[in-house]
Every structure is written in structure tokens, then in C-alpha cells.
Amino acid sequence: MEKIILTGDRPTGKLHVGHYVGSLRRRVELQNSGEYDKIFIMIADAQALTDNADNPEKIRQNIIEVALDYLSCGLDPAKSNLFIQSQIPELCELSFYYMNLVTVSRLQRNPTVKSEIQMRNFEASIPVGFFTYPISQAADITAFKATTVPVGEDQLPMIEQTREIVRKFNTVYGEALVEPDVLLPENKACMRLPGTDGKAKMSKSLGNCIYLSDTPEDVRKKIMSMFTDPNHLKVSDPGQVEGNPVFIYLDAFCKDEHFERYCPDYSCLQEMKDHYSRGGLGDVKVKKFLNNVLQEELEPIRKRRKEFEKDIPEVYNILKKGSEAAREIATKTLADVKEKMRINYFDDAELIAKQAEMYK
Ligand code: TRP
């Protein structure tokens, strides 16, 4: 069986370093590993509209931001198909048929939907499209017969729901869909990078994100004002490493070789952590080190972004070509699905012949 990746992001803002360690970095590695036959990376604008119905301009403006972030991280259109969800109408058709295979109570139990409804204060007025987006996400994944979906932990319930839909479809109508596996980030710190303010999640509205497109100076300022251990007042005080965002970022980004270059007092992160826990290591020194590490990682990304920014029409062209190629594949899957569901009347010569016989 072919190995096929599908994943994507909602274009509700620029991508930040949380997206990078949580998924983008891995995607580029998977792309370059050569282990996958096809890779689809989708800008999920239709899904973004399910809770931004009154703000389509925001979604429209962020398509290019996300595309630039993708390309600057090293996603290569020659190897990965980059496309826009709304340009594949077959996804809507698939969703419509999958809706018959899912109950309202099952959707209500989906933990991601549950927490997102709470976060958005939607309790009394949930848009139907939002409520059913796990079904549309199943369409996204199955349309491309994806075997592997690299996502963050928060998306696990979505993939589980997709697998259920696939099993149900294949049992009721016959084998047509592929049950996907999830691929989670390997490193625990990468599962969810906290905000620079120590809040559990980076979010645009909290203003606690470091964006991939931030200037070196922005990044430096954000790091130097990061939240750390609030009880670590004097350098000599013992500090807390667990739950300390500066160390979580280092867990996600730092390699031993960084110490040689930027902080030769230590040979690895554990030594630095031990010193911090013992007392005697100040936050400023750790933050300066983190700044060096992060700048090194972000610099090539910024450089590539500058290049792609020079030719925006070409970026749209990449997305257009990607969308056309994606559509061809989704069209084939939809044809399989309609055949299995017995709604392919005009292609079914046997059906027509039999009924003609019956009415003789
Ligand atoms: N729900 C994902 C997110 O919020 C985006 C997404 C839409 C997606 N369709 C997908 C991810 C299919 C993986 C597979 O980030």
C-alpha cells in the first residue's frame, strides 16, 4: 500500500514556533525522508470559516501568510502538494455522505469539539458547520487515502473520529476508504509549547507567540521578557526547571552542539538545568542562550521567506497547481465512494439494463 501523508492548518494567523516544533519541522523531515509516496499539506480555510463566518477577510488574508510560512520552513512544492481546502468541492460531497454515519451524541462527546466550544463560548449557539467539522476533517483525510496524519496531540480525537467513519463506511458500503494512523511529535516539549507568558497555549489573542516571521529583534525582546520561575528572584536562589517556559523551549530547540557555540560553561542541557535547580544560574544567561539557539533555527527560515515574498503571484500559482492536482485525486475517491454507495446510476449499465428488462 502507498504511504500517504495528509495534514494541514487553519489560516487564522501567521504560524508561530509552537506550530514549528509541533508539526512543521517534522513535516519537512518526513518530506525529505523519501519514505512517503505522496504528501498533501492543506490550508484548511473552509474549516477556519466554521468559527469565523463573520470574518472571511481574516481567512483570506492569512492564506498567503500560512503558505509563506510553509515554504520558508522548507516544504517543497516539488515534493509536497500544497493546496487550499475550499478549492476541492469534492470534500463537501464526501462530508455530506459521511454525516449519515455519525450521530449527534458522538460529535458532542468529541473532546476537541467540546473544549473548543467552551473556549469560544459557543454553548448556546454552536454553528452547525463548526459542530460537524470533525466530519469534514474525515473527508479531508480520506479523500487522499491518507495513511498517516502528522498532527498535535489536540487532534487525536479528530483522527479517532475519522477512523470510526472509515470503519463504518467500509462495513456498510464495502471497502473504499483507508483508516489513517496518527503521527504525534516525538519530543514531549514539542507536544505543546507554552506561550512566552507561561500560559499553556500560544495564542494570537493572548499576544504570547513568537512568530516564524518575527524579526530577530522581536524574537530577542520576546525571549528576554519571557515568564520563568516566579520564585527565582536572586541568581543564588534555587530555580524550578519543570514547567518553566524557558526550559521547555530549550527542550524543544536545543542540541548539545549549541552549548559549544553559545554557552561553553555546560556541555548539555541537563548540566544547565542542574545548575539552575541548585541555584547560582540567572535567568538572563539562560534567556540569552535560548535567544542564540532560536535565532540560529529561525535565520534560514527568515531568509527563505524573504525570497518567496519577492514573488507572491508565484506562491499563489503553487497553491493553484497544488489544488488542481489534489482535486484530481479527491475526484477519484469520490467516484469510488459513490459507486460503493450505489449512487453512480449513470455509470451502471447493469442497473439500467435490469430495470429495462423488468419493465418489458
Ligand atoms: N484541525 C486542524 C487544526 O486545527 C486542521 C485540519 C483540517 C487538519 N483538516 C485536517 C489536520 C486534516 C489534519 C488532517 O490544526
Coordinates of C-alpha atoms and ligand atoms in Angstrom, one line a residue:
M1 CA 0.0 0.0 0.0
E2 CA 1.2 3.5 -0.8
K3 CA 2.3 5.7 2.2
I4 CA 0.4 8.9 2.0
I5 CA 0.5 11.9 4.4
L6 CA -2.2 14.5 4.8
T7 CA -2.2 17.3 7.3
G8 CA -2.9 21.0 7.5
D9 CA -3.6 24.1 9.4
R10 CA -6.4 26.7 9.7
P11 CA -5.3 30.0 8.2
T12 CA -6.4 32.2 11.1
G13 CA -3.0 33.8 11.6
K14 CA 0.7 33.5 11.0
L15 CA 2.4 30.4 12.2
H16 CA 4.5 30.5 15.3
V17 CA 7.3 28.5 16.8
G18 CA 4.7 26.3 18.5
H19 CA 3.5 25.2 15.1
Y20 CA 7.1 24.8 14.1
V21 CA 8.2 22.3 16.8
G22 CA 4.7 20.7 17.0
S23 CA 4.4 19.9 13.3
L24 CA 6.2 22.0 10.6
R25 CA 9.7 20.8 11.4
R26 CA 8.6 17.2 11.4
R27 CA 6.7 17.6 8.1
V28 CA 9.9 18.8 6.4
E29 CA 11.8 15.9 7.8
L30 CA 9.1 13.5 6.6
Q31 CA 9.1 15.1 3.2
N32 CA 12.8 14.8 2.9
S33 CA 13.0 11.3 4.2
G34 CA 11.7 10.0 0.9
E35 CA 9.6 7.4 2.8
Y36 CA 6.3 8.7 1.6
D37 CA 4.8 8.2 -1.8
K38 CA 2.6 11.3 -1.6
I39 CA 2.4 14.3 0.8
F40 CA -0.6 16.7 1.0
I41 CA -0.4 19.8 3.1
M42 CA -3.7 21.6 3.2
I43 CA -4.6 25.2 4.2
A44 CA -7.9 24.5 5.9
D45 CA -9.7 27.7 5.1
A46 CA -13.2 26.1 5.0
Q47 CA -12.6 24.7 8.5
A48 CA -11.4 28.1 9.6
L49 CA -14.6 29.6 8.4
T50 CA -16.7 27.3 10.7
D51 CA -15.9 29.6 13.6
N52 CA -15.1 32.7 11.6
A53 CA -18.2 33.0 9.5
D54 CA -18.4 36.7 10.0
N55 CA -14.8 37.4 9.3
P56 CA -13.9 35.9 5.9
E57 CA -11.4 38.7 5.2
K58 CA -9.2 37.4 8.0
I59 CA -9.1 33.9 6.5
R60 CA -8.5 35.4 3.0
Q61 CA -5.5 37.5 4.2
N62 CA -3.9 34.6 6.1
I63 CA -3.8 32.2 3.2
I64 CA -0.6 33.8 1.9
E65 CA 0.9 34.0 5.5
V66 CA 0.5 30.3 6.0
A67 CA 1.7 29.5 2.5
L68 CA 4.8 31.7 3.1
D69 CA 5.4 30.0 6.4
Y70 CA 5.2 26.6 4.8
L71 CA 7.6 27.4 2.0
S72 CA 10.0 29.2 4.3
C73 CA 10.2 26.2 6.6
G74 CA 11.3 24.1 3.7
L75 CA 8.1 22.4 2.4
D76 CA 9.0 22.0 -1.2
P77 CA 6.2 22.1 -3.8
A78 CA 8.1 19.6 -5.9
K79 CA 7.8 17.0 -3.1
S80 CA 4.7 18.1 -1.1
N81 CA 1.4 19.1 -2.6
L82 CA 0.3 22.4 -1.0
F83 CA -3.4 23.2 -1.6
I84 CA -6.4 25.1 -0.3
Q85 CA -9.3 23.1 1.2
S86 CA -12.1 25.3 -0.2
Q87 CA -10.9 24.7 -3.8
I88 CA -11.8 21.0 -3.6
P89 CA -15.6 20.8 -3.7
E90 CA -15.4 17.0 -3.6
L91 CA -14.6 17.4 0.1
C92 CA -18.1 18.8 0.7
E93 CA -19.7 16.0 -1.1
L94 CA -17.8 13.4 0.9
S95 CA -18.7 15.2 4.2
F96 CA -22.4 15.2 3.2
Y97 CA -22.4 11.4 2.9
Y98 CA -20.3 10.8 6.0
M99 CA -22.8 12.8 8.0
N100 CA -25.1 9.9 7.8
L101 CA -22.6 7.7 9.6
V102 CA -22.1 9.8 12.7
T103 CA -24.5 10.6 15.5
V104 CA -25.1 13.9 17.2
S105 CA -24.2 12.4 20.5
R106 CA -20.9 11.1 19.2
L107 CA -20.0 14.6 18.0
Q108 CA -21.0 16.0 21.3
R109 CA -18.6 13.6 23.0
N110 CA -15.6 14.6 20.8
P111 CA -13.2 16.1 23.4
T112 CA -11.7 18.6 21.0
V113 CA -15.0 19.9 19.9
K114 CA -16.2 20.0 23.5
S115 CA -13.2 22.1 24.6
E116 CA -13.3 24.4 21.6
I117 CA -17.0 25.1 22.1
Q118 CA -16.1 26.1 25.7
M119 CA -13.2 28.2 24.6
R120 CA -15.4 30.1 22.1
N121 CA -18.4 30.5 24.4
F122 CA -20.4 28.8 21.8
E123 CA -22.5 26.8 24.2
A124 CA -25.9 28.4 23.4
S125 CA -25.2 29.0 19.7
I126 CA -22.9 26.5 18.1
P127 CA -22.8 26.9 14.3
V128 CA -23.7 23.6 12.7
G129 CA -20.7 23.8 10.5
F130 CA -18.4 24.1 13.5
F131 CA -20.1 21.2 15.3
T132 CA -19.7 18.9 12.3
Y133 CA -16.1 19.9 11.4
P134 CA -14.8 16.5 12.6
I135 CA -16.8 15.0 9.7
S136 CA -15.3 17.4 7.2
Q137 CA -11.9 16.6 8.6
A138 CA -12.6 12.9 7.9
A139 CA -13.4 13.9 4.4
D140 CA -10.0 15.8 4.1
I141 CA -8.1 12.8 5.3
T142 CA -10.0 10.1 3.4
A143 CA -10.2 12.0 0.1
F144 CA -6.5 11.5 -0.3
K145 CA -6.5 7.9 1.1
A146 CA -4.0 9.2 3.7
T147 CA -2.3 6.5 5.8
T148 CA -0.5 8.9 8.1
V149 CA -1.7 12.1 9.7
P150 CA 1.0 14.1 11.5
V151 CA -0.7 16.4 14.0
G152 CA -0.5 17.7 17.5
E153 CA -2.0 15.8 20.4
D154 CA -5.1 18.0 20.5
Q155 CA -6.1 16.5 17.1
L156 CA -6.2 12.9 18.4
P157 CA -9.9 12.8 18.8
M158 CA -10.3 14.0 15.2
I159 CA -8.3 11.1 13.9
E160 CA -10.2 8.7 16.1
Q161 CA -13.5 10.0 14.7
T162 CA -12.1 9.7 11.2
R163 CA -11.1 6.1 11.8
E164 CA -14.7 5.3 13.1
I165 CA -16.2 6.9 10.0
V166 CA -13.9 4.8 7.7
R167 CA -14.7 1.6 9.5
K168 CA -18.4 2.3 9.4
F169 CA -18.3 3.2 5.7
N170 CA -16.3 0.2 4.7
T171 CA -18.6 -2.1 6.7
V172 CA -21.8 -0.7 5.4
Y173 CA -20.9 0.0 1.8
G174 CA -17.8 -2.0 1.1
E175 CA -14.1 -1.3 1.3
A176 CA -13.3 2.1 -0.3
L177 CA -11.6 4.1 2.4
V178 CA -8.3 3.9 4.2
E179 CA -8.0 4.0 8.0
P180 CA -5.3 6.6 8.9
D181 CA -2.7 6.4 11.6
V182 CA -1.8 9.5 13.6
L183 CA 1.8 10.6 13.9
L184 CA 2.5 12.6 17.1
P185 CA 5.5 14.8 17.8
E186 CA 8.3 12.6 19.4
N187 CA 9.5 15.1 21.9
K188 CA 7.2 15.9 24.9
A189 CA 8.2 19.6 24.9
C190 CA 7.1 19.8 21.3
M191 CA 3.6 18.5 22.0
R192 CA 2.5 21.9 23.2
L193 CA 4.9 24.8 23.5
P194 CA 3.6 27.2 26.2
G195 CA 3.2 30.9 25.5
T196 CA 6.0 33.3 26.4
D197 CA 3.9 34.4 29.3
G198 CA 3.8 30.8 30.7
K199 CA 0.1 30.2 29.7
A200 CA -0.5 26.7 28.4
K201 CA -1.0 27.7 24.8
M202 CA 0.4 30.2 22.4
S203 CA -2.4 32.2 21.0
K204 CA -2.6 35.3 19.0
S205 CA -5.2 36.9 21.2
L206 CA -3.0 36.5 24.3
G207 CA -0.1 38.1 22.5
N208 CA 2.3 35.4 23.8
C209 CA 3.6 34.0 20.5
I210 CA 6.9 34.0 18.8
Y211 CA 6.1 34.0 15.1
L212 CA 8.3 32.4 12.4
S213 CA 8.2 35.7 10.6
D214 CA 9.2 37.9 13.6
T215 CA 12.4 39.9 13.1
P216 CA 15.5 38.9 15.1
E217 CA 14.9 42.0 17.3
D218 CA 11.2 41.0 18.0
V219 CA 12.4 37.5 18.9
R220 CA 15.1 38.7 21.2
K221 CA 12.7 41.1 23.0
K222 CA 10.1 38.4 23.5
I223 CA 12.6 35.9 24.9
M224 CA 14.2 38.4 27.2
S225 CA 10.8 39.3 28.7
M226 CA 9.7 35.6 29.0
F227 CA 8.0 34.3 32.1
T228 CA 10.2 32.0 34.1
D229 CA 10.1 30.6 37.7
P230 CA 8.4 33.4 39.7
N231 CA 10.2 32.3 42.9
H232 CA 13.6 32.5 41.3
L233 CA 14.3 36.1 42.5
K234 CA 18.0 36.2 43.1
V235 CA 20.6 34.4 41.0
S236 CA 21.6 32.4 44.0
D237 CA 18.1 31.1 44.6
P238 CA 17.4 27.5 43.5
G239 CA 15.2 27.6 40.4
Q240 CA 12.4 25.4 39.1
V241 CA 13.0 23.8 35.7
E242 CA 9.8 21.9 35.4
G243 CA 7.0 24.0 33.9
N244 CA 9.5 26.8 33.3
P245 CA 8.8 28.0 29.7
V246 CA 12.4 29.0 29.0
F247 CA 13.5 25.4 29.7
I248 CA 10.5 23.9 27.9
Y249 CA 11.6 26.0 24.8
L250 CA 15.2 24.7 25.3
D251 CA 13.9 21.1 25.5
A252 CA 12.2 21.7 22.1
F253 CA 15.0 23.5 20.4
C254 CA 18.4 23.0 21.9
K255 CA 21.0 20.4 20.9
D256 CA 24.3 19.6 22.6
E257 CA 26.3 21.4 19.9
H258 CA 24.6 24.7 20.8
F259 CA 26.5 24.7 24.1
E260 CA 29.9 24.7 22.3
R261 CA 28.8 27.6 20.2
Y262 CA 26.9 29.8 22.7
C263 CA 27.4 28.6 26.3
P264 CA 30.6 26.5 26.7
D265 CA 30.2 26.5 30.5
Y266 CA 27.9 23.5 30.0
S267 CA 28.1 20.5 27.7
C268 CA 24.5 19.7 27.6
L269 CA 21.1 20.9 28.7
Q270 CA 20.9 18.6 31.7
E271 CA 24.0 20.3 33.2
M272 CA 22.5 23.7 32.7
K273 CA 19.2 22.5 34.3
D274 CA 21.1 21.1 37.3
H275 CA 22.9 24.4 37.9
Y276 CA 19.6 26.3 37.7
S277 CA 17.9 23.9 40.1
R278 CA 20.8 24.2 42.6
G279 CA 20.9 27.9 42.4
G280 CA 23.5 30.3 41.0
L281 CA 22.4 30.5 37.5
G282 CA 20.5 33.6 36.5
D283 CA 17.5 33.8 34.1
V284 CA 19.2 36.4 31.9
K285 CA 22.0 33.9 31.0
V286 CA 19.6 31.2 30.2
K287 CA 17.5 33.5 28.1
K288 CA 20.5 34.8 26.1
F289 CA 21.4 31.2 25.4
L290 CA 17.8 30.4 24.3
N291 CA 17.9 33.5 22.1
N292 CA 21.0 32.3 20.3
V293 CA 19.6 28.9 19.8
L294 CA 16.3 30.2 18.4
Q295 CA 17.9 32.8 16.2
E296 CA 20.1 30.1 14.6
E297 CA 17.0 27.9 13.9
L298 CA 14.9 30.8 12.6
E299 CA 17.5 32.5 10.4
P300 CA 17.3 30.2 7.4
I301 CA 13.5 30.3 7.7
R302 CA 13.5 34.1 7.5
K303 CA 15.9 34.1 4.6
R304 CA 13.8 31.7 2.6
R305 CA 10.7 33.8 3.4
K306 CA 12.3 36.9 2.1
E307 CA 12.9 35.1 -1.2
F308 CA 9.3 33.9 -1.6
E309 CA 7.9 37.3 -0.5
K310 CA 9.5 38.7 -3.7
D311 CA 7.2 36.7 -5.9
I312 CA 3.7 36.5 -4.3
P313 CA 2.0 35.6 -7.6
E314 CA 4.2 32.5 -7.8
V315 CA 3.2 31.5 -4.4
Y316 CA -0.5 31.6 -5.5
N317 CA 0.5 29.7 -8.6
I318 CA 2.0 26.9 -6.4
L319 CA -1.3 26.8 -4.4
K320 CA -3.4 26.7 -7.6
K321 CA -1.4 23.9 -9.2
G322 CA -1.4 22.0 -5.9
S323 CA -5.2 22.5 -5.6
E324 CA -5.7 21.2 -9.2
A325 CA -3.6 18.1 -8.5
A326 CA -5.4 17.5 -5.2
R327 CA -8.7 17.8 -6.8
E328 CA -8.0 15.1 -9.3
I329 CA -7.3 12.7 -6.5
A330 CA -10.3 13.7 -4.5
T331 CA -12.5 13.2 -7.6
K332 CA -11.3 9.6 -7.9
T333 CA -12.0 8.9 -4.3
L334 CA -15.5 10.4 -4.6
A335 CA -16.2 8.2 -7.6
D336 CA -15.2 5.1 -5.6
V337 CA -17.4 6.3 -2.7
K338 CA -20.4 6.9 -4.9
E339 CA -20.0 3.6 -6.6
K340 CA -19.9 1.8 -3.2
M341 CA -22.9 3.8 -2.0
R342 CA -24.8 2.8 -5.1
I343 CA -25.4 6.4 -6.3
N344 CA -23.5 6.0 -9.5
Y345 CA -26.7 5.5 -11.6
F346 CA -25.5 6.7 -15.0
D347 CA -22.3 4.6 -14.9
D348 CA -24.2 1.4 -14.0
A349 CA -25.2 -0.2 -17.3
E350 CA -26.3 -3.3 -15.5
L351 CA -28.8 -1.4 -13.3
I352 CA -30.3 0.2 -16.4
A353 CA -30.4 -3.0 -18.4
K354 CA -32.0 -4.9 -15.5
Q355 CA -34.7 -2.3 -15.0
A356 CA -35.3 -2.2 -18.7
E357 CA -35.9 -5.9 -18.6
M358 CA -38.2 -5.7 -15.6
Y359 CA -40.4 -3.2 -17.3
K360 CA -40.7 -5.1 -20.5
Ligands
TRP1 N1 -8.0 20.8 12.6 C1 -6.7 21.1 12.1 C2 -6.2 22.2 13.0 O1 -6.9 22.9 13.6 C3 -6.6 21.5 10.7 C4 -7.0 20.4 9.8 C5 -8.1 20.4 9.0 C6 -6.4 19.1 9.6 N2 -8.3 19.2 8.3 C7 -7.2 18.4 8.7 C8 -5.3 18.5 10.2 C9 -6.9 17.1 8.3 C10 -5.0 17.2 9.8 C11 -5.8 16.5 8.8 O2 -5.0 22.5 13.1

